[in-house]
Coordinates of N, CA and C in Angstrom, one line a residue:
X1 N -16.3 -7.6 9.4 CA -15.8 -7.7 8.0 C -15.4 -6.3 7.5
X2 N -14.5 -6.4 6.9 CA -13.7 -5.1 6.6 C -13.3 -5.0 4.8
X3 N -14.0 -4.2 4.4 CA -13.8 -4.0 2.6 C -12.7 -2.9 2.2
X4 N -12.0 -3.2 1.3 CA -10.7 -2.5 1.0 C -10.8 -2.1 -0.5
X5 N -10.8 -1.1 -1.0 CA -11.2 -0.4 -2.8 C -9.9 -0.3 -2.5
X6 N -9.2 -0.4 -3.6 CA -7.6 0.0 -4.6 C -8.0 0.4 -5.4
X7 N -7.4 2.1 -5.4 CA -6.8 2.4 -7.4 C -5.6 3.4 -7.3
X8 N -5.0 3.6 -8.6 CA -3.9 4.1 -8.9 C -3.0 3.4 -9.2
X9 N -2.9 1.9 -9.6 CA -2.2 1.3 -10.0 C -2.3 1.9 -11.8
X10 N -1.3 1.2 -12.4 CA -1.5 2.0 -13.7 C 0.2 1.4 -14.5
X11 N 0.7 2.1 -15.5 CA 1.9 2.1 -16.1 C 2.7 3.1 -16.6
X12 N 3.9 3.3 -16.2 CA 4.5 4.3 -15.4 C 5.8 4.3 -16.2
X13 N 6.9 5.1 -16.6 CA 7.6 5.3 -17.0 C 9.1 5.2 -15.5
X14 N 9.9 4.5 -15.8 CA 11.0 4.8 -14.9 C 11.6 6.2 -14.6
X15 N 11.4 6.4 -13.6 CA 11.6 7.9 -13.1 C 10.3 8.6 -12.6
X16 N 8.9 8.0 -13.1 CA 7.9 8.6 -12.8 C 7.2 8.6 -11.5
X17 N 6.0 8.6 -11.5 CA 5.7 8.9 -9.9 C 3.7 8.2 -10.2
X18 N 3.0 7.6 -9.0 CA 2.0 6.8 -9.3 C 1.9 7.1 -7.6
X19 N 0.2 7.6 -7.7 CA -0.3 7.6 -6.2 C -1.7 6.2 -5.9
X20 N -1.0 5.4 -4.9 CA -2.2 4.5 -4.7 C -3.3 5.2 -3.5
X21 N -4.6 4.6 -3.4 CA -5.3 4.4 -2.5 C -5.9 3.6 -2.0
X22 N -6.2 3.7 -0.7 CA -7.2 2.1 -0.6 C -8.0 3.0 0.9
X23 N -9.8 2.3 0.3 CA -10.6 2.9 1.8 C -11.1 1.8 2.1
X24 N -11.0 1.7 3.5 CA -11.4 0.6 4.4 C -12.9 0.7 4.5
X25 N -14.0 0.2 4.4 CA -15.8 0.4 5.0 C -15.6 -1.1 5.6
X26 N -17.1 -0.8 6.3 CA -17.5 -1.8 7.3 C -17.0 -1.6 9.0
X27 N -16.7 -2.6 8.9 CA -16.2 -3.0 10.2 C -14.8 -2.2 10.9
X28 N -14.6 -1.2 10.7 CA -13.3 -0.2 10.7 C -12.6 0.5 11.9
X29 N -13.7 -0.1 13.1 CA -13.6 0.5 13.9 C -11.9 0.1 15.1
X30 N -11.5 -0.7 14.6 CA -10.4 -2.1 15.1 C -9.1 -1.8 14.6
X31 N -9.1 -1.0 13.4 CA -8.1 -1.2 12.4 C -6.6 -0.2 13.1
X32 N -5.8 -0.5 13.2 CA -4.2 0.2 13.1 C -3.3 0.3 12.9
X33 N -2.9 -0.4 12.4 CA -2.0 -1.1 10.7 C -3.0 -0.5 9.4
X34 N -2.2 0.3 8.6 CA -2.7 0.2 7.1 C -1.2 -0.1 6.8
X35 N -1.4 -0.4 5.3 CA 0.2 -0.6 4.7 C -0.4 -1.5 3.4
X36 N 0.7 -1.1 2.3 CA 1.1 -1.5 1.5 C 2.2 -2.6 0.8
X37 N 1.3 -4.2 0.6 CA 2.5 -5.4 0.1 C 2.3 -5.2 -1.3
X38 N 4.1 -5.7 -1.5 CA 3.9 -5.6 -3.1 C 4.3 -7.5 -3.0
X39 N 4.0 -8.1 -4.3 CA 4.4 -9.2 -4.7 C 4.7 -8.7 -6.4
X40 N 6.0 -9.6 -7.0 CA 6.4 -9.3 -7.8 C 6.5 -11.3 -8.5
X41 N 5.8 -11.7 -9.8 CA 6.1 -12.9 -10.3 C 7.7 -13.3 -9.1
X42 N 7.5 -14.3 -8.9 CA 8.1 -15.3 -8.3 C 8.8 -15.1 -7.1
X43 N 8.6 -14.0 -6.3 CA 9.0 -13.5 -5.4 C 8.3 -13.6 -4.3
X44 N 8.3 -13.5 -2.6 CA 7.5 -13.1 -1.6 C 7.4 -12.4 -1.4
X45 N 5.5 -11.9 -0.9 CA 5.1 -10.9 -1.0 C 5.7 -9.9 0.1
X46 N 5.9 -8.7 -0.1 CA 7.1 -8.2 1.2 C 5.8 -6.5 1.0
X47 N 6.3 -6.2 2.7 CA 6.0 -5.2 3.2 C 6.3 -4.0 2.5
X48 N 5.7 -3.3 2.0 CA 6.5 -2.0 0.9 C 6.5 -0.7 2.1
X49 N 5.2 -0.5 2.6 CA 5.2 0.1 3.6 C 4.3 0.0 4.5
X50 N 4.0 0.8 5.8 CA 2.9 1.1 6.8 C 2.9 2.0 7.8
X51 N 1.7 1.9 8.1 CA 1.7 3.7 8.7 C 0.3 3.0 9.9
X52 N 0.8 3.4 10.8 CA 0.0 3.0 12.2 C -1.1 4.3 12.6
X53 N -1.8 4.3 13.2 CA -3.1 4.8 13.6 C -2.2 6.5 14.4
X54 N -0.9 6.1 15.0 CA -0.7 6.8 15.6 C 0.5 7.9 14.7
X55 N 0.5 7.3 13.8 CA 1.1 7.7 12.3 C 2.8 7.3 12.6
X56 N 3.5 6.7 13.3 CA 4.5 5.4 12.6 C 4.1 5.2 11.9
X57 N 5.3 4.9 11.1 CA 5.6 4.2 9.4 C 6.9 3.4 9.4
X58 N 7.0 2.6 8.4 CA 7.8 1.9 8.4 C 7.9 1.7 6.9
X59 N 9.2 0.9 6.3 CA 9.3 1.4 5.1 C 10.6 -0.3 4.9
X60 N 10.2 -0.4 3.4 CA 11.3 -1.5 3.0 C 12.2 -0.7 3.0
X61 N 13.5 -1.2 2.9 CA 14.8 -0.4 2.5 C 14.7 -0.1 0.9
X62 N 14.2 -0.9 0.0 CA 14.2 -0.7 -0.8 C 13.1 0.6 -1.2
X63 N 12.7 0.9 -0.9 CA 11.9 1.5 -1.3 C 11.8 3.1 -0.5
X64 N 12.8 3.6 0.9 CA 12.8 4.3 1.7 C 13.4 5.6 1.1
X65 N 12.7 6.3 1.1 CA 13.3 7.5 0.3 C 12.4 8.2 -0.8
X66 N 12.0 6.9 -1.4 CA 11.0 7.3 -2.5 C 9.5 7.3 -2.8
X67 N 9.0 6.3 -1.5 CA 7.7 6.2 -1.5 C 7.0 6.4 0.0
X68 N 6.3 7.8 0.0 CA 5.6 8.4 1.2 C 3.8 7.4 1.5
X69 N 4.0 7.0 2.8 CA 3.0 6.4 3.0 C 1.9 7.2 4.2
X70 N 0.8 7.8 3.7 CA 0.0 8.7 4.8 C -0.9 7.9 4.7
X71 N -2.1 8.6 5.8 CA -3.7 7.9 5.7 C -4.4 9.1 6.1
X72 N -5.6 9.1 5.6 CA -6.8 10.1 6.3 C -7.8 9.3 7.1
X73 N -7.7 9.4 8.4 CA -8.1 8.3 9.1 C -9.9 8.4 9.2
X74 N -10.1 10.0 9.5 CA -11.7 10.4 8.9 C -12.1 9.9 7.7
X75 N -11.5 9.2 6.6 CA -12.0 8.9 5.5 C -11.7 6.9 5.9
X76 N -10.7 7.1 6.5 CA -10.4 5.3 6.3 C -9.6 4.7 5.3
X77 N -8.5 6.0 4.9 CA -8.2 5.9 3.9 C -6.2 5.8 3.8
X78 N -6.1 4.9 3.3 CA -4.5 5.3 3.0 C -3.8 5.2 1.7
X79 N -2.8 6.0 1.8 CA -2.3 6.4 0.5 C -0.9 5.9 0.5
X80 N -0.6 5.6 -0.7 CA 1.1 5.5 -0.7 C 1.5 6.5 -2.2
X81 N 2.1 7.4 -2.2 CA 2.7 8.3 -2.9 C 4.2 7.3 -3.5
X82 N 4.4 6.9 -4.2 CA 5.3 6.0 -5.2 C 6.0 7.2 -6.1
X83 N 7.4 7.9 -6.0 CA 8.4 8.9 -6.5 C 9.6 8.2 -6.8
X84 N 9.9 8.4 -7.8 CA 11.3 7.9 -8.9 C 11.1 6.4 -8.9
X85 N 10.2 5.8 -9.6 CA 10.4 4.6 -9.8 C 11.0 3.8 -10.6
X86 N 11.3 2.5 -10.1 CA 12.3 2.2 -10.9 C 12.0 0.7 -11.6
X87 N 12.3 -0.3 -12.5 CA 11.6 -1.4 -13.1 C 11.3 -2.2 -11.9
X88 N 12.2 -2.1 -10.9 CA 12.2 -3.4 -9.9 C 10.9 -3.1 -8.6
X89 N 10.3 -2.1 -9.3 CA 9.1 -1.4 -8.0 C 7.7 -2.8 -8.9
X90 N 7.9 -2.9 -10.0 CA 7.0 -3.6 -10.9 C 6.3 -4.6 -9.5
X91 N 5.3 -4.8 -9.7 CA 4.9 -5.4 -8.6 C 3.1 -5.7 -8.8
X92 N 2.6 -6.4 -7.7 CA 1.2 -6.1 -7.8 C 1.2 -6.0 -6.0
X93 N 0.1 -4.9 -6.3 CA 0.3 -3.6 -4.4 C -0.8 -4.2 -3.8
X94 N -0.7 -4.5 -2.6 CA -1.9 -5.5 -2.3 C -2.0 -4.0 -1.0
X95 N -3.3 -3.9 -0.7 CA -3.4 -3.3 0.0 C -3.6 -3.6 1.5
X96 N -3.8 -3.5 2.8 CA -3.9 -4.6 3.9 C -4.4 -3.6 5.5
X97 N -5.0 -4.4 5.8 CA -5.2 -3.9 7.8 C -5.0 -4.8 8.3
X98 N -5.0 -4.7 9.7 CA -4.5 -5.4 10.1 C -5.6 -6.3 11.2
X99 N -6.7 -5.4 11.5 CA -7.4 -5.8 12.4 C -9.2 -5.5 11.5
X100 N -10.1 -6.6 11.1 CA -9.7 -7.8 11.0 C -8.6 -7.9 10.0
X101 N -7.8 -9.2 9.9 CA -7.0 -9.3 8.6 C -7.6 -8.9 7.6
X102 N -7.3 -8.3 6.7 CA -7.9 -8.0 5.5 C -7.1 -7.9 4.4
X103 N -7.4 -8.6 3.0 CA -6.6 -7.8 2.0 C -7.1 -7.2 1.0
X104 N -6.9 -6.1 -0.2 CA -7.2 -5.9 -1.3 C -7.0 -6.8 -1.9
X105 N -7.7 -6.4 -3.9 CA -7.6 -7.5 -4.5 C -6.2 -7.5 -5.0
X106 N -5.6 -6.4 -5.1 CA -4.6 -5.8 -5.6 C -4.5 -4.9 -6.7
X107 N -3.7 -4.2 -6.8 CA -3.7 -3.3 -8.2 C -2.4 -3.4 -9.0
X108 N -2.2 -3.7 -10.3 CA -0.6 -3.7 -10.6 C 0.0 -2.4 -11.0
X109 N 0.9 -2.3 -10.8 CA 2.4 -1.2 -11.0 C 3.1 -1.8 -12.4
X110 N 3.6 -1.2 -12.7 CA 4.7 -1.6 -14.0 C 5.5 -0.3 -14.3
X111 N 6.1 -0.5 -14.1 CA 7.6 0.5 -14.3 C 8.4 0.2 -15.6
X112 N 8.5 0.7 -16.7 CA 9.0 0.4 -17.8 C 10.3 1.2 -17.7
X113 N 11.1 0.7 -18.5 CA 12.8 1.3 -18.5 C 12.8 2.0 -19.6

């Protein structure tokens, strides 16, 4: 079993900038996939980013350019760095591994115009 803490979700001014975290405990020893889903009201929930054990990353298009995805893997920790945001980032950021599946509860974003 694998436990996931989120914070840094918050409310953010368009153009501003919001750093999330999430630390993996337990069962951590499996994990290689970290990454970040956003889900936005009525939308599917989509890949925002991810960053692999061996530090690949991968990135929505929408989102490539402005939001840096690292981890501290001594901590079990990954980060997503969220720069010039914009209303349509509005979302709730689910946090995620991959091995066992796991997800956060989520944290929300709001980007106001």
């Amino acid at each position: 079993q694998v436990w996931l803490v989120e914070s840094g979700g918050g409310l953010v001014q368009a153009g501003g900038s919001l750093r999330l975290s999430c630390t993996a405990s337990g069962f951590i020893s499996r994990i290689n996939a970290m990454g970040w889903y956003r889900q936005a009201p009525g939308k599917q929930r989509e890949l925002a980013a991810q960053i692999l054990l061996n530090g690949n990353t991968a990135y929505a298009v929408s989102v490539k350019g402005r939001f840096t995805i690292s981890r501290d893997n001594a901590e079990n920790t990954v980060y997503l760095q969220m720069n010039s945001l914009k209303p349509k980032d509005t979302a709730i950021y689910y946090c995620n591994v991959d091995r066992p599946p796991t997800w956060g509860q989520g944290t929300q974003v709001t980007v106001s115009s």
